[in-house]
């Protein structure tokens, strides 16, 4: 078997491990997930894991890099925002995802971010990049609206985008704690009223 | 030594353990903190720990109950809000606390909340109570303002209080990820503009 064929054969194992790790990190966080948990959940072997990822920190880094790439390139995951209705959908989507798991989970990235220890500098930088990439969508929308004089001059696209991402993170956390999307929906409704107050009709 | 004297002598050990556990949970979360870490950090012995707390879940529960009691009764920790200036101070305080640790940590309660696994039902309920108690302060302020016709009729004290607590949680998380209070300050500035839009001058 040549090396290309070997790689092809190996792809599913790597993906299986990444998928299982994502699922466990999302459910209970990085710290509560052991490499053994990931092996069991993915049905793969220790040698496969260590061939690809070296360590738990290694798989967290790979996973976050993969998420970052997908958020940058896959419009089904992080769609463009071209209208106020798109913005509303974009803001509400994390709540729909949470509802689909009965609010037993929060944002997958936020869950990892919350338990960053000071030593986790590489992971922190990965997460910072992800949040920056998520922010590009509302920021681009506010910037375009402003360029067309549809947004009041005092509206700052960068800081409004930060506000959006912060509010999603906070409301998702409260929804996880309450096991209900009520805090999420409440927060996003307020955000929409606030954001629309910058509109020039 | 009678049992009262024995209890007195023991009080510092329990408090030392609780303080060390709080510090470690705040720094890196529950899951990354072992009972051995807590013993080492508190300078206490295994028998003392198990005498008071039985298990790691036991100490998390005790700690959250203690935090809840303090938030309910200690006005220096969770002060009343009697004016818009009080509200501003109340909203900004978590950011000042984060700045004091160079944003290496987020909200102590939010850090625990983010990594709740579905099985952690007791801890989830403890955290829900804490968030409810924190919310009482802005809710009471908005309710009082409304009763005095100083707040527009459409302002809903309960949902505005939820909005405040969500935003604090989300901005604190982004500030931890960015190692800067910029996201916190940005979020709170927007919140204040929004909340004040309900004022009747």
Coordinates of C-alpha atoms in Angstrom, one line a residue:
Chain A
X1 CA 0.0 0.0 0.0
X2 CA 1.5 3.4 -0.9
X3 CA 1.6 6.2 1.5
X4 CA -1.3 8.0 -0.1
X5 CA -3.6 5.0 0.2
X6 CA -2.5 4.6 3.8
X7 CA -3.4 8.2 4.5
X8 CA -6.8 7.7 2.9
X9 CA -7.5 4.7 5.0
X10 CA -6.5 6.6 8.1
X11 CA -8.7 9.7 7.5
X12 CA -11.8 8.2 9.1
X13 CA -9.9 7.3 12.4
X14 CA -8.6 10.8 12.8
X15 CA -12.1 12.3 12.0
X16 CA -13.7 9.8 14.4
X17 CA -11.4 10.8 17.2
X18 CA -12.0 14.5 16.5
X19 CA -15.7 14.1 16.4
X20 CA -15.8 12.1 19.7
X21 CA -13.5 14.7 21.4
X22 CA -15.7 17.6 20.2
X23 CA -18.8 15.8 21.5
X24 CA -17.3 15.1 24.9
X25 CA -15.7 18.6 25.3
X26 CA -19.0 20.1 24.4
X27 CA -20.9 17.9 26.9
X28 CA -18.6 18.3 29.9
X29 CA -15.5 20.3 29.1
X30 CA -11.9 19.5 28.4
X31 CA -10.9 18.8 31.9
X32 CA -13.5 16.2 32.6
X33 CA -12.6 14.3 29.4
X34 CA -9.7 11.9 29.4
X35 CA -7.9 10.4 26.4
X36 CA -9.5 7.1 27.4
X37 CA -13.0 8.6 27.2
X38 CA -12.2 9.8 23.7
X39 CA -10.9 6.4 22.7
X40 CA -14.0 4.7 24.1
X41 CA -16.4 7.2 22.5
X42 CA -14.7 7.0 19.1
X43 CA -14.0 3.3 19.1
X44 CA -10.4 3.9 18.2
X45 CA -7.1 2.7 19.7
X46 CA -4.5 4.4 21.8
X47 CA -1.9 4.1 19.0
X48 CA -4.1 5.9 16.5
X49 CA -4.8 8.7 18.9
X50 CA -1.2 9.3 19.8
X51 CA -0.2 9.0 16.1
X52 CA -2.3 12.0 15.3
X53 CA -2.5 14.1 18.4
X54 CA 0.4 13.4 20.8
X55 CA -1.6 14.7 23.8
X56 CA -4.9 16.0 25.0
X57 CA -3.7 19.5 24.5
X58 CA -2.8 18.4 20.9
X59 CA -6.3 17.3 20.1
X60 CA -7.9 20.4 21.6
X61 CA -5.6 22.6 19.5
X62 CA -6.4 20.5 16.3
X63 CA -10.1 20.6 17.0
X64 CA -10.1 24.4 17.6
X65 CA -8.1 24.9 14.4
X66 CA -10.5 22.8 12.4
X67 CA -13.5 24.7 13.9
X68 CA -11.7 28.0 13.0
X69 CA -11.2 26.8 9.4
X70 CA -14.8 25.8 9.1
X71 CA -16.1 29.0 10.6
X72 CA -14.0 30.9 8.1
X73 CA -15.0 28.9 5.0
X74 CA -18.3 27.2 5.6
X75 CA -21.3 29.5 5.1
X76 CA -23.7 27.0 6.4
X77 CA -22.0 27.1 9.8
X78 CA -21.2 30.9 10.0
X79 CA -23.4 32.5 7.3
X80 CA -23.0 36.0 5.9
X81 CA -25.3 38.7 7.3
X82 CA -26.8 40.8 4.5
X83 CA -30.0 42.1 6.2
X84 CA -31.5 42.8 9.6
X85 CA -33.5 39.6 9.1
X86 CA -30.2 37.7 8.5
X87 CA -28.8 39.3 11.7
X88 CA -31.8 38.1 13.6
X89 CA -31.4 34.6 12.3
X90 CA -27.7 34.7 13.0
X91 CA -28.2 35.8 16.6
X92 CA -31.0 33.3 17.2
X93 CA -29.2 30.3 15.8
X94 CA -27.2 29.3 18.9
X95 CA -30.4 29.2 20.9
X96 CA -32.0 26.8 18.4
X97 CA -28.9 24.6 18.7
X98 CA -29.1 24.7 22.4
X99 CA -32.8 23.8 22.3
X100 CA -32.0 20.7 20.3
X101 CA -30.1 19.3 23.2
X102 CA -32.6 20.4 25.8
X103 CA -30.1 23.0 27.0
X104 CA -27.9 20.4 28.5
X105 CA -25.0 22.0 26.7
X106 CA -23.8 25.5 26.1
X107 CA -21.7 27.0 23.2
X108 CA -18.9 24.4 22.4
X109 CA -16.3 27.1 22.2
X110 CA -17.5 29.0 25.3
X111 CA -17.5 25.7 27.3
X112 CA -13.8 25.3 26.5
X113 CA -13.0 29.0 27.0
X114 CA -14.5 29.2 30.5
X115 CA -12.1 26.7 32.0
X116 CA -8.9 28.0 30.4
X117 CA -6.2 28.0 33.0
X118 CA -3.4 30.6 32.8
X119 CA -1.0 28.0 31.4
X120 CA -3.3 27.2 28.4
X121 CA -1.9 29.9 26.2
X122 CA -2.0 28.1 22.9
X123 CA -5.7 27.1 23.4
X124 CA -6.5 30.7 24.5
X125 CA -5.1 32.0 21.3
X126 CA -7.1 29.5 19.2
X127 CA -10.3 30.5 21.0
X128 CA -9.5 34.2 20.5
X129 CA -9.1 33.6 16.8
X130 CA -12.5 31.8 16.7
X131 CA -14.3 34.6 18.4
X132 CA -12.7 37.1 16.1
X133 CA -13.9 35.1 13.1
X134 CA -17.4 34.9 14.4
X135 CA -17.4 38.6 15.0
X136 CA -16.5 39.3 11.3
X137 CA -20.0 38.6 10.3
X138 CA -22.0 41.2 12.3
X139 CA -19.1 43.6 11.9
X140 CA -19.2 43.4 8.1
X141 CA -23.0 43.9 8.2
X142 CA -22.8 47.0 10.4
X143 CA -19.9 48.3 8.3
X144 CA -21.9 47.9 5.1
X145 CA -25.0 49.5 6.6
X146 CA -23.0 52.4 7.8
X147 CA -21.3 52.9 4.4
X148 CA -24.8 53.1 2.9
X149 CA -25.9 55.7 5.6
X150 CA -28.4 53.2 7.0
X151 CA -26.8 53.3 10.4
X152 CA -26.3 56.2 12.8
X153 CA -22.8 57.7 12.8
X154 CA -22.2 56.8 16.5
X155 CA -22.7 53.1 15.7
X156 CA -19.3 51.4 15.9
X157 CA -19.3 48.2 14.0
X158 CA -16.4 46.6 15.9
X159 CA -17.8 47.3 19.3
X160 CA -21.4 46.3 18.3
X161 CA -20.0 43.0 17.0
X162 CA -18.2 42.4 20.3
X163 CA -21.5 43.2 22.1
X164 CA -23.3 40.5 19.9
X165 CA -20.8 37.8 20.6
X166 CA -20.6 38.6 24.3
X167 CA -24.4 38.5 24.7
X168 CA -24.6 35.1 22.8
X169 CA -22.0 33.7 25.2
X170 CA -23.7 35.0 28.3
X171 CA -27.2 34.1 27.4
X172 CA -26.1 30.6 26.3
X173 CA -24.5 30.1 29.7
X174 CA -27.6 31.2 31.6
X175 CA -29.8 29.0 29.3
X176 CA -27.6 26.0 30.2
X177 CA -27.9 26.7 33.9
X178 CA -31.7 27.2 33.7
X179 CA -32.1 24.3 31.2
X180 CA -34.3 26.6 29.2
X181 CA -33.8 28.9 26.2
X182 CA -35.7 31.6 28.0
X183 CA -32.6 33.6 29.1
X184 CA -31.2 33.2 25.5
X185 CA -34.4 34.5 23.9
X186 CA -34.7 37.3 26.4
X187 CA -31.2 38.5 25.8
X188 CA -31.4 38.3 22.0
X189 CA -34.7 40.2 21.9
X190 CA -33.1 43.0 24.0
X191 CA -30.1 43.0 21.7
X192 CA -32.2 43.3 18.6
X193 CA -34.1 46.3 20.0
X194 CA -30.8 47.9 20.9
X195 CA -29.1 47.2 17.6
X196 CA -32.1 48.4 15.6
X197 CA -32.0 51.7 17.6
X198 CA -29.0 52.6 15.4
X199 CA -30.9 52.1 12.2
X200 CA -31.6 55.2 10.0
X201 CA -35.1 54.5 8.6
Chain B
X1 CA -11.5 19.3 75.3
X2 CA -15.3 19.5 75.0
X3 CA -17.0 19.2 71.6
X4 CA -17.6 22.9 71.3
X5 CA -13.9 23.7 71.8
X6 CA -13.1 21.0 69.2
X7 CA -15.5 22.6 66.7
X8 CA -13.9 26.0 67.3
X9 CA -10.5 24.6 66.7
X10 CA -11.7 23.0 63.5
X11 CA -13.3 26.0 62.0
X12 CA -10.2 27.4 60.4
X13 CA -9.4 24.1 58.7
X14 CA -12.9 24.0 57.0
X15 CA -12.5 27.6 56.0
X16 CA -9.0 27.0 54.7
X17 CA -10.2 24.2 52.6
X18 CA -13.1 26.2 51.2
X19 CA -10.9 29.1 50.4
X20 CA -8.4 27.0 48.6
X21 CA -11.1 25.2 46.7
X22 CA -12.7 28.5 45.6
X23 CA -9.3 29.8 44.5
X24 CA -8.5 26.7 42.4
X25 CA -12.0 26.4 40.9
X26 CA -11.9 30.0 40.0
X27 CA -8.5 29.6 38.4
X28 CA -9.0 26.5 36.3
X29 CA -12.5 25.1 37.0
X30 CA -13.8 22.2 39.0
X31 CA -12.7 19.4 36.7
X32 CA -9.1 20.3 36.6
X33 CA -8.9 20.6 40.4
X34 CA -8.4 17.4 42.4
X35 CA -8.9 16.8 46.1
X36 CA -5.1 16.5 46.4
X37 CA -4.7 20.0 44.8
X38 CA -7.1 21.4 47.4
X39 CA -5.2 19.7 50.2
X40 CA -1.9 21.0 49.0
X41 CA -3.2 24.5 48.4
X42 CA -4.9 24.7 51.8
X43 CA -2.2 22.9 53.8
X44 CA -4.7 20.6 55.3
X45 CA -4.9 16.8 55.6
X46 CA -7.1 14.3 53.8
X47 CA -8.9 13.3 57.0
X48 CA -10.0 16.9 57.6
X49 CA -11.2 17.2 54.0
X50 CA -13.3 14.1 54.1
X51 CA -14.6 14.9 57.6
X52 CA -16.2 18.0 56.3
X53 CA -17.0 17.4 52.6
X54 CA -17.2 13.7 51.8
X55 CA -16.3 14.2 48.1
X56 CA -15.4 16.8 45.5
X57 CA -19.0 17.3 44.6
X58 CA -19.6 17.8 48.4
X59 CA -17.2 20.7 48.6
X60 CA -18.5 22.3 45.3
X61 CA -22.0 22.2 46.8
X62 CA -20.9 23.6 50.2
X63 CA -18.9 26.4 48.5
X64 CA -21.8 27.4 46.2
X65 CA -24.2 27.4 49.2
X66 CA -21.8 29.6 51.1
X67 CA -21.5 32.0 48.1
X68 CA -25.3 32.1 47.8
X69 CA -25.7 33.0 51.5
X70 CA -23.1 35.7 51.2
X71 CA -24.6 37.1 48.0
X72 CA -27.9 37.2 49.8
X73 CA -26.7 38.8 53.1
X74 CA -23.5 40.7 52.5
X75 CA -24.1 44.1 50.9
X76 CA -20.4 44.6 50.3
X77 CA -20.4 41.6 47.9
X78 CA -23.8 42.2 46.2
X79 CA -24.8 45.8 47.0
X80 CA -28.3 47.2 46.6
X81 CA -28.9 49.4 43.6
X82 CA -30.7 52.6 44.4
X83 CA -29.7 54.9 41.5
X84 CA -28.5 54.8 37.9
X85 CA -25.0 55.5 39.3
X86 CA -25.3 52.5 41.6
X87 CA -26.4 50.4 38.6
X88 CA -23.4 51.5 36.6
X89 CA -21.1 50.6 39.5
X90 CA -22.8 47.3 40.0
X91 CA -22.4 46.4 36.3
X92 CA -18.8 47.5 36.2
X93 CA -17.6 45.8 39.3
X94 CA -16.9 42.3 37.8
X95 CA -14.7 44.0 35.3
X96 CA -12.6 45.6 38.0
X97 CA -12.3 42.3 39.7
X98 CA -11.1 40.7 36.5
X99 CA -8.6 43.5 35.9
X100 CA -7.1 42.8 39.3
X101 CA -6.0 39.3 38.2
X102 CA -4.9 40.5 34.7
X103 CA -8.0 38.9 33.2
X104 CA -6.5 35.4 33.8
X105 CA -9.8 34.4 35.4
X106 CA -13.5 34.9 34.6
X107 CA -16.5 35.0 36.9
X108 CA -16.0 32.3 39.6
X109 CA -19.6 31.2 39.2
X110 CA -19.6 31.3 35.4
X111 CA -16.4 29.2 35.3
X112 CA -18.1 26.5 37.3
X113 CA -21.4 26.8 35.4
X114 CA -19.8 26.5 31.9
X115 CA -18.5 22.9 32.6
X116 CA -21.6 21.5 34.2
X117 CA -22.2 18.1 32.8
X118 CA -25.8 16.8 32.5
X119 CA -25.2 14.6 35.7
X120 CA -24.3 17.6 37.8
X121 CA -27.9 18.4 38.8
X122 CA -27.3 19.5 42.4
X123 CA -24.6 21.9 41.3
X124 CA -26.7 23.2 38.5
X125 CA -29.5 24.1 41.0
X126 CA -27.0 25.8 43.3
X127 CA -25.8 28.0 40.4
X128 CA -29.3 28.8 39.3
X129 CA -30.1 30.0 42.8
X130 CA -26.9 32.2 42.8
X131 CA -27.8 33.8 39.4
X132 CA -31.4 34.4 40.7
X133 CA -30.0 36.1 43.8
X134 CA -27.6 38.3 41.7
X135 CA -30.6 39.2 39.5
X136 CA -32.7 40.5 42.5
X137 CA -30.6 43.7 42.7
X138 CA -31.1 45.1 39.2
X139 CA -34.7 43.8 39.1
X140 CA -35.5 45.6 42.4
X141 CA -34.0 48.8 41.0
X142 CA -36.0 48.6 37.7
X143 CA -39.2 47.7 39.7
X144 CA -38.7 50.7 42.0
X145 CA -38.1 53.1 39.1
X146 CA -41.1 51.8 37.3
X147 CA -43.3 52.2 40.4
X148 CA -42.2 55.9 40.5
X149 CA -43.0 56.3 36.8
X150 CA -39.3 56.9 36.0
X151 CA -39.2 53.9 33.6
X152 CA -41.1 53.4 30.4
X153 CA -44.1 51.0 30.7
X154 CA -42.6 48.6 28.2
X155 CA -39.5 48.0 30.5
X156 CA -39.8 44.6 32.1
X157 CA -37.7 44.5 35.3
X158 CA -37.3 40.7 35.2
X159 CA -36.1 40.4 31.6
X160 CA -33.9 43.5 31.9
X161 CA -32.2 41.9 35.0
X162 CA -31.7 38.7 33.0
X163 CA -30.1 40.7 30.2
X164 CA -27.7 42.4 32.7
X165 CA -26.5 39.1 34.2
X166 CA -26.2 37.4 30.8
X167 CA -24.1 40.3 29.5
X168 CA -21.8 40.3 32.5
X169 CA -21.2 36.6 32.0
X170 CA -20.6 36.9 28.3
X171 CA -18.3 39.9 28.5
X172 CA -16.3 38.4 31.4
X173 CA -15.8 35.3 29.2
X174 CA -14.5 37.3 26.2
X175 CA -12.3 39.4 28.5
X176 CA -10.8 36.2 29.9
X177 CA -10.1 35.0 26.3
X178 CA -8.7 38.3 25.2
X179 CA -6.8 38.8 28.5
X180 CA -8.1 42.4 28.4
X181 CA -11.2 44.1 30.0
X182 CA -11.9 45.7 26.6
X183 CA -14.8 43.3 25.8
X184 CA -16.2 43.8 29.3
X185 CA -16.1 47.6 29.1
X186 CA -17.5 47.6 25.6
X187 CA -20.4 45.4 26.6
X188 CA -21.3 47.3 29.7
X189 CA -21.2 50.6 27.9
X190 CA -23.7 49.3 25.4
X191 CA -25.8 47.8 28.2
X192 CA -26.0 51.2 29.9
X193 CA -27.0 53.1 26.8
X194 CA -29.7 50.5 26.2
X195 CA -31.0 50.4 29.8
X196 CA -31.0 54.2 30.0
X197 CA -33.2 54.3 26.9
X198 CA -36.0 53.1 29.1
X199 CA -35.6 56.1 31.4
X200 CA -38.4 58.7 31.6
X201 CA -36.5 62.0 32.1

